[in-house]
mmCIF file of C-alpha atoms and ligand atoms in Angstrom:
data_model
loop_
_atom_site.group_PDB
_atom_site.id
_atom_site.type_symbol
_atom_site.label_atom_id
_atom_site.label_comp_id
_atom_site.label_asym_id
_atom_site.label_seq_id
_atom_site.Cartn_x
_atom_site.Cartn_y
_atom_site.Cartn_z
ATOM 1 C CA MET A 20 0.000 0.000 0.000
ATOM 2 C CA GLU A 21 1.247 3.455 -0.805
ATOM 3 C CA LEU A 22 2.188 5.430 2.336
ATOM 4 C CA LEU A 23 -0.138 8.411 1.909
ATOM 5 C CA GLU A 24 -2.990 6.039 1.084
ATOM 6 C CA ALA A 25 -2.224 4.013 4.222
ATOM 7 C CA ILE A 26 -2.202 7.152 6.382
ATOM 8 C CA ARG A 27 -5.526 8.268 4.925
ATOM 9 C CA THR A 28 -7.354 4.925 5.113
ATOM 10 C CA ARG A 29 -6.140 3.613 8.513
ATOM 11 C CA ARG A 30 -9.038 3.433 10.970
ATOM 12 C CA ALA A 31 -9.556 2.528 14.601
ATOM 13 C CA ILE A 32 -10.759 -1.075 14.434
ATOM 14 C CA ARG A 33 -12.652 -2.367 17.456
ATOM 15 C CA LYS A 34 -14.250 -5.513 15.999
ATOM 16 C CA PHE A 35 -11.991 -8.404 15.086
ATOM 17 C CA LYS A 36 -12.252 -11.820 13.483
ATOM 18 C CA THR A 37 -11.203 -14.681 15.732
ATOM 19 C CA ASP A 38 -8.255 -15.706 13.488
ATOM 20 C CA PRO A 39 -4.932 -15.375 15.287
ATOM 21 C CA VAL A 40 -2.264 -13.013 13.987
ATOM 22 C CA PRO A 41 0.610 -15.152 12.605
ATOM 23 C CA PRO A 42 3.994 -14.722 14.346
ATOM 24 C CA GLU A 43 5.631 -13.459 11.131
ATOM 25 C CA LEU A 44 3.146 -10.585 10.990
ATOM 26 C CA ILE A 45 3.674 -9.821 14.685
ATOM 27 C CA GLU A 46 7.383 -9.577 13.940
ATOM 28 C CA LYS A 47 6.676 -7.153 11.074
ATOM 29 C CA LEU A 48 4.634 -4.939 13.430
ATOM 30 C CA LEU A 49 7.479 -4.870 15.928
ATOM 31 C CA GLU A 50 9.986 -4.219 13.161
ATOM 32 C CA ALA A 51 7.944 -1.166 12.092
ATOM 33 C CA ALA A 52 8.088 0.109 15.682
ATOM 34 C CA ARG A 53 11.838 -0.504 15.853
ATOM 35 C CA TRP A 54 12.360 1.966 13.005
ATOM 36 C CA ALA A 55 10.265 4.716 14.572
ATOM 37 C CA PRO A 56 12.130 7.920 15.332
ATOM 38 C CA SER A 57 12.833 8.791 18.972
ATOM 39 C CA SER A 58 14.327 11.746 20.814
ATOM 40 C CA VAL A 59 18.137 11.705 20.363
ATOM 41 C CA ASN A 60 17.601 8.193 18.980
ATOM 42 C CA CYS A 61 17.292 6.958 22.570
ATOM 43 C CA GLN A 62 14.913 4.114 21.539
ATOM 44 C CA PRO A 63 13.444 4.000 25.049
ATOM 45 C CA TRP A 64 10.589 1.625 24.228
ATOM 46 C CA GLU A 65 9.774 -1.893 25.234
ATOM 47 C CA PHE A 66 6.920 -3.920 23.787
ATOM 48 C CA ILE A 67 4.928 -6.679 25.381
ATOM 49 C CA VAL A 68 3.201 -9.036 22.958
ATOM 50 C CA ILE A 69 0.047 -10.406 24.555
ATOM 51 C CA THR A 70 -1.969 -13.302 23.163
ATOM 52 C CA ASP A 71 -2.981 -15.098 26.356
ATOM 53 C CA PRO A 72 -6.811 -14.795 26.637
ATOM 54 C CA GLU A 73 -6.730 -14.596 30.450
ATOM 55 C CA THR A 74 -4.214 -11.707 30.412
ATOM 56 C CA LYS A 75 -6.238 -9.868 27.754
ATOM 57 C CA LYS A 76 -9.388 -10.317 29.827
ATOM 58 C CA ARG A 77 -7.677 -8.937 32.938
ATOM 59 C CA ILE A 78 -6.249 -5.925 31.083
ATOM 60 C CA SER A 79 -9.580 -5.282 29.441
ATOM 61 C CA ARG A 80 -11.201 -5.187 32.890
ATOM 62 C CA ALA A 81 -8.462 -2.974 34.303
ATOM 63 C CA PHE A 82 -9.024 -0.477 31.492
ATOM 64 C CA MET A 83 -12.786 -0.466 32.018
ATOM 65 C CA LEU A 84 -13.101 0.456 28.350
ATOM 66 C CA GLY A 85 -15.300 -2.292 27.031
ATOM 67 C CA PRO A 86 -14.652 -5.696 25.641
ATOM 68 C CA PHE A 87 -12.925 -5.001 22.339
ATOM 69 C CA LEU A 88 -9.424 -5.416 23.722
ATOM 70 C CA ASN A 89 -10.481 -8.724 25.206
ATOM 71 C CA GLN A 90 -11.810 -9.869 21.823
ATOM 72 C CA ALA A 91 -8.715 -8.910 19.857
ATOM 73 C CA PRO A 92 -6.481 -11.930 19.208
ATOM 74 C CA LEU A 93 -3.394 -9.814 19.873
ATOM 75 C CA ALA A 94 -2.467 -6.860 22.045
ATOM 76 C CA ILE A 95 0.837 -5.021 22.112
ATOM 77 C CA ALA A 96 1.664 -2.862 25.119
ATOM 78 C CA VAL A 97 4.073 0.006 24.470
ATOM 79 C CA ALA A 98 6.142 1.024 27.482
ATOM 80 C CA VAL A 99 8.849 3.673 27.629
ATOM 81 C CA ASP A 100 11.789 3.791 30.024
ATOM 82 C CA ARG A 101 11.463 6.995 32.080
ATOM 83 C CA LEU A 102 15.227 7.023 32.644
ATOM 84 C CA LYS A 103 16.092 6.844 28.940
ATOM 85 C CA SER A 104 13.727 9.412 27.464
ATOM 86 C CA THR A 105 12.848 13.004 28.245
ATOM 87 C CA CYS A 106 10.022 12.773 25.685
ATOM 88 C CA GLN A 107 8.303 9.624 26.909
ATOM 89 C CA VAL A 108 4.825 10.229 25.556
ATOM 90 C CA GLN A 109 6.104 11.381 22.177
ATOM 91 C CA ASP A 110 8.581 8.514 21.777
ATOM 92 C CA GLY A 111 6.018 5.914 22.795
ATOM 93 C CA SER A 112 3.248 7.407 20.683
ATOM 94 C CA ILE A 113 5.281 7.457 17.487
ATOM 95 C CA ALA A 114 6.197 3.796 17.952
ATOM 96 C CA ALA A 115 2.562 2.935 18.648
ATOM 97 C CA TYR A 116 1.459 4.783 15.516
ATOM 98 C CA ALA A 117 4.081 2.910 13.482
ATOM 99 C CA ILE A 118 2.531 -0.361 14.689
ATOM 100 C CA TRP A 119 -0.966 0.922 13.934
ATOM 101 C CA LEU A 120 -0.035 1.941 10.367
ATOM 102 C CA ALA A 121 1.930 -1.258 9.741
ATOM 103 C CA ALA A 122 -1.061 -3.292 10.906
ATOM 104 C CA HIS A 123 -3.221 -1.552 8.334
ATOM 105 C CA ASP A 124 -0.645 -2.121 5.604
ATOM 106 C CA LEU A 125 -0.576 -5.849 6.462
ATOM 107 C CA GLY A 126 -4.368 -6.200 6.222
ATOM 108 C CA LEU A 127 -4.815 -6.135 9.995
ATOM 109 C CA GLY A 128 -6.736 -3.600 12.046
ATOM 110 C CA ALA A 129 -5.822 -2.002 15.352
ATOM 111 C CA CYS A 130 -7.052 0.421 17.941
ATOM 112 C CA TRP A 131 -5.169 2.338 20.576
ATOM 113 C CA VAL A 132 -6.495 1.685 24.051
ATOM 114 C CA ASN A 133 -5.530 4.399 26.438
ATOM 115 C CA PRO A 134 -4.060 3.070 29.692
ATOM 116 C CA ILE A 135 -6.070 5.324 31.993
ATOM 117 C CA ILE A 136 -5.487 3.123 35.027
ATOM 118 C CA GLU A 137 -1.827 2.732 34.184
ATOM 119 C CA PHE A 138 -0.672 1.170 37.441
ATOM 120 C CA GLY A 139 -3.323 -1.581 37.265
ATOM 121 C CA VAL A 140 -2.305 -2.673 33.775
ATOM 122 C CA LYS A 141 1.384 -2.399 34.624
ATOM 123 C CA ARG A 142 0.885 -4.693 37.591
ATOM 124 C CA ILE A 143 -0.847 -7.315 35.451
ATOM 125 C CA LEU A 144 1.927 -7.173 32.854
ATOM 126 C CA GLY A 145 4.778 -6.968 35.385
ATOM 127 C CA ILE A 146 6.019 -3.627 34.030
ATOM 128 C CA PRO A 147 8.408 -1.947 36.527
ATOM 129 C CA VAL A 148 7.696 1.516 37.943
ATOM 130 C CA THR A 149 10.623 2.975 35.988
ATOM 131 C CA LYS A 150 8.650 2.418 32.774
ATOM 132 C CA ARG A 151 5.735 4.451 31.564
ATOM 133 C CA LEU A 152 2.919 2.597 29.822
ATOM 134 C CA VAL A 153 1.974 4.781 26.859
ATOM 135 C CA SER A 154 -0.391 2.634 24.857
ATOM 136 C CA VAL A 155 -1.924 -0.769 24.458
ATOM 137 C CA LEU A 156 -2.878 -1.643 20.904
ATOM 138 C CA ALA A 157 -5.657 -4.138 20.250
ATOM 139 C CA ILE A 158 -4.841 -5.883 16.968
ATOM 140 C CA GLY A 159 -6.453 -8.482 14.713
ATOM 141 C CA TYR A 160 -8.096 -9.049 11.365
ATOM 142 C CA PRO A 161 -10.801 -6.385 10.991
ATOM 143 C CA ASP A 162 -14.447 -7.400 11.220
ATOM 144 C CA GLU A 163 -15.748 -3.900 10.552
ATOM 145 C CA ALA A 164 -14.989 -1.061 8.159
ATOM 146 C CA PRO A 165 -15.742 2.162 10.016
ATOM 147 C CA VAL A 166 -15.935 5.456 8.155
ATOM 148 C CA HIS A 167 -14.605 8.560 9.848
ATOM 149 C CA THR A 168 -14.367 12.135 8.783
ATOM 150 C CA ARG A 169 -11.856 14.845 9.540
ATOM 151 C CA LYS A 170 -12.123 18.582 9.873
ATOM 152 C CA LYS A 171 -11.086 20.577 6.808
ATOM 153 C CA LEU A 172 -7.544 21.951 6.523
ATOM 154 C CA ALA A 173 -9.072 25.422 6.339
ATOM 155 C CA ASP A 174 -10.341 24.895 9.899
ATOM 156 C CA PHE A 175 -6.931 24.563 11.526
ATOM 157 C CA VAL A 176 -4.053 25.660 9.276
ATOM 158 C CA TYR A 177 -2.623 29.178 9.426
ATOM 159 C CA PHE A 178 0.252 30.847 7.626
ATOM 160 C CA GLU A 179 3.116 32.644 9.339
ATOM 161 C CA LYS A 180 0.975 33.611 12.356
ATOM 162 C CA HIS A 181 -1.817 31.972 14.285
ATOM 163 C CA GLY A 182 -5.148 33.106 12.869
ATOM 164 C CA ASN A 183 -3.843 34.145 9.445
ATOM 165 C CA LYS A 184 -5.537 32.088 6.742
ATOM 166 C CA LYS A 185 -3.995 33.900 3.760
ATOM 167 C CA GLY A 186 -1.096 31.963 2.250
ATOM 168 C CA PRO A 187 0.138 30.058 -0.804
ATOM 169 C CA ILE A 188 -2.561 27.409 -0.530
ATOM 170 C CA ALA A 189 -6.233 28.271 -0.875
ATOM 171 C CA PHE A 190 -7.883 25.483 1.129
ATOM 172 C CA LYS A 191 -11.454 24.556 0.336
ATOM 173 C CA GLU A 192 -13.813 25.944 3.021
HETATM 174 C C1 FMN B 209 -3.970 8.836 22.022
HETATM 175 C C2 FMN B 209 -5.174 8.035 21.601
HETATM 176 C C3 FMN B 209 -5.947 7.405 22.554
HETATM 177 C C4 FMN B 209 -7.037 6.631 22.165
HETATM 178 N N1 FMN B 209 -7.720 5.943 23.132
HETATM 179 C C5 FMN B 209 -8.749 5.161 22.768
HETATM 180 C C6 FMN B 209 -9.417 4.382 23.753
HETATM 181 O O1 FMN B 209 -9.059 4.370 24.926
HETATM 182 N N2 FMN B 209 -10.494 3.639 23.357
HETATM 183 C C7 FMN B 209 -10.895 3.608 22.049
HETATM 184 O O2 FMN B 209 -11.874 2.923 21.740
HETATM 185 N N3 FMN B 209 -10.254 4.325 21.079
HETATM 186 C C8 FMN B 209 -9.193 5.082 21.417
HETATM 187 N N4 FMN B 209 -8.502 5.785 20.441
HETATM 188 C C9 FMN B 209 -8.924 5.712 19.023
HETATM 189 C C10 FMN B 209 -9.626 7.018 18.597
HETATM 190 O O3 FMN B 209 -10.903 7.077 19.188
HETATM 191 C C11 FMN B 209 -9.722 7.056 17.048
HETATM 192 O O4 FMN B 209 -8.423 7.030 16.522
HETATM 193 C C12 FMN B 209 -10.450 8.315 16.598
HETATM 194 O O5 FMN B 209 -11.830 8.246 16.950
HETATM 195 C C13 FMN B 209 -10.375 8.551 15.097
HETATM 196 O O6 FMN B 209 -10.844 7.422 14.401
HETATM 197 P P1 FMN B 209 -9.925 6.728 13.279
HETATM 198 O O7 FMN B 209 -8.645 6.323 13.975
HETATM 199 O O8 FMN B 209 -10.720 5.521 12.838
HETATM 200 O O9 FMN B 209 -9.713 7.699 12.190
HETATM 201 C C14 FMN B 209 -7.401 6.537 20.789
HETATM 202 C C15 FMN B 209 -6.606 7.184 19.830
HETATM 203 C C16 FMN B 209 -5.508 7.906 20.222
HETATM 204 C C17 FMN B 209 -4.649 8.557 19.158
#
């Protein structure tokens, strides 16, 4: 898939087929994350690949965000070492987005699940306190094709100064 097309057509997938994600595809997802940029190339991330149904059920409960994580055949937790990065959220988020985009490119679907009750999930996964849990991605073969819209560029792009809409590109209103 062409990159710009992948960026445009990636969606948050919350309904999955029961088919497992093959190990070679899991490796490709992790490989995409490995090549994500990070602040001063510190590569502060660690990933936990979760396929055990009991663990997924427990995390799903700890999140209190509904059953879709539980129903995904695969979850990948993205943790960042607080001691290695001064940009923990940014470094972790870029890696998570790389996984999300790669999943789409490979015919999989994914959705970011925000670790609101971070300490609860970290305890279940055995993540030490020195690591920050940035994201858990629910991943599997999509069983839905949601359509989403975006605001228009004209709504949020300015030129040279905040508020100035006059520039070299005349966005459609
Ligand atoms: C930082 C972040 C946190 C998110 N947290 C959740 C979440 O906890 N639960 C959920 O169902 N979706 C979550 N999402 C998915 C968004 O709801 C989704 O990306 C957004 O509605 C736009 O839809 P699209 O990704 O299909 O274009 C999150 C996305 C991001 C980027």
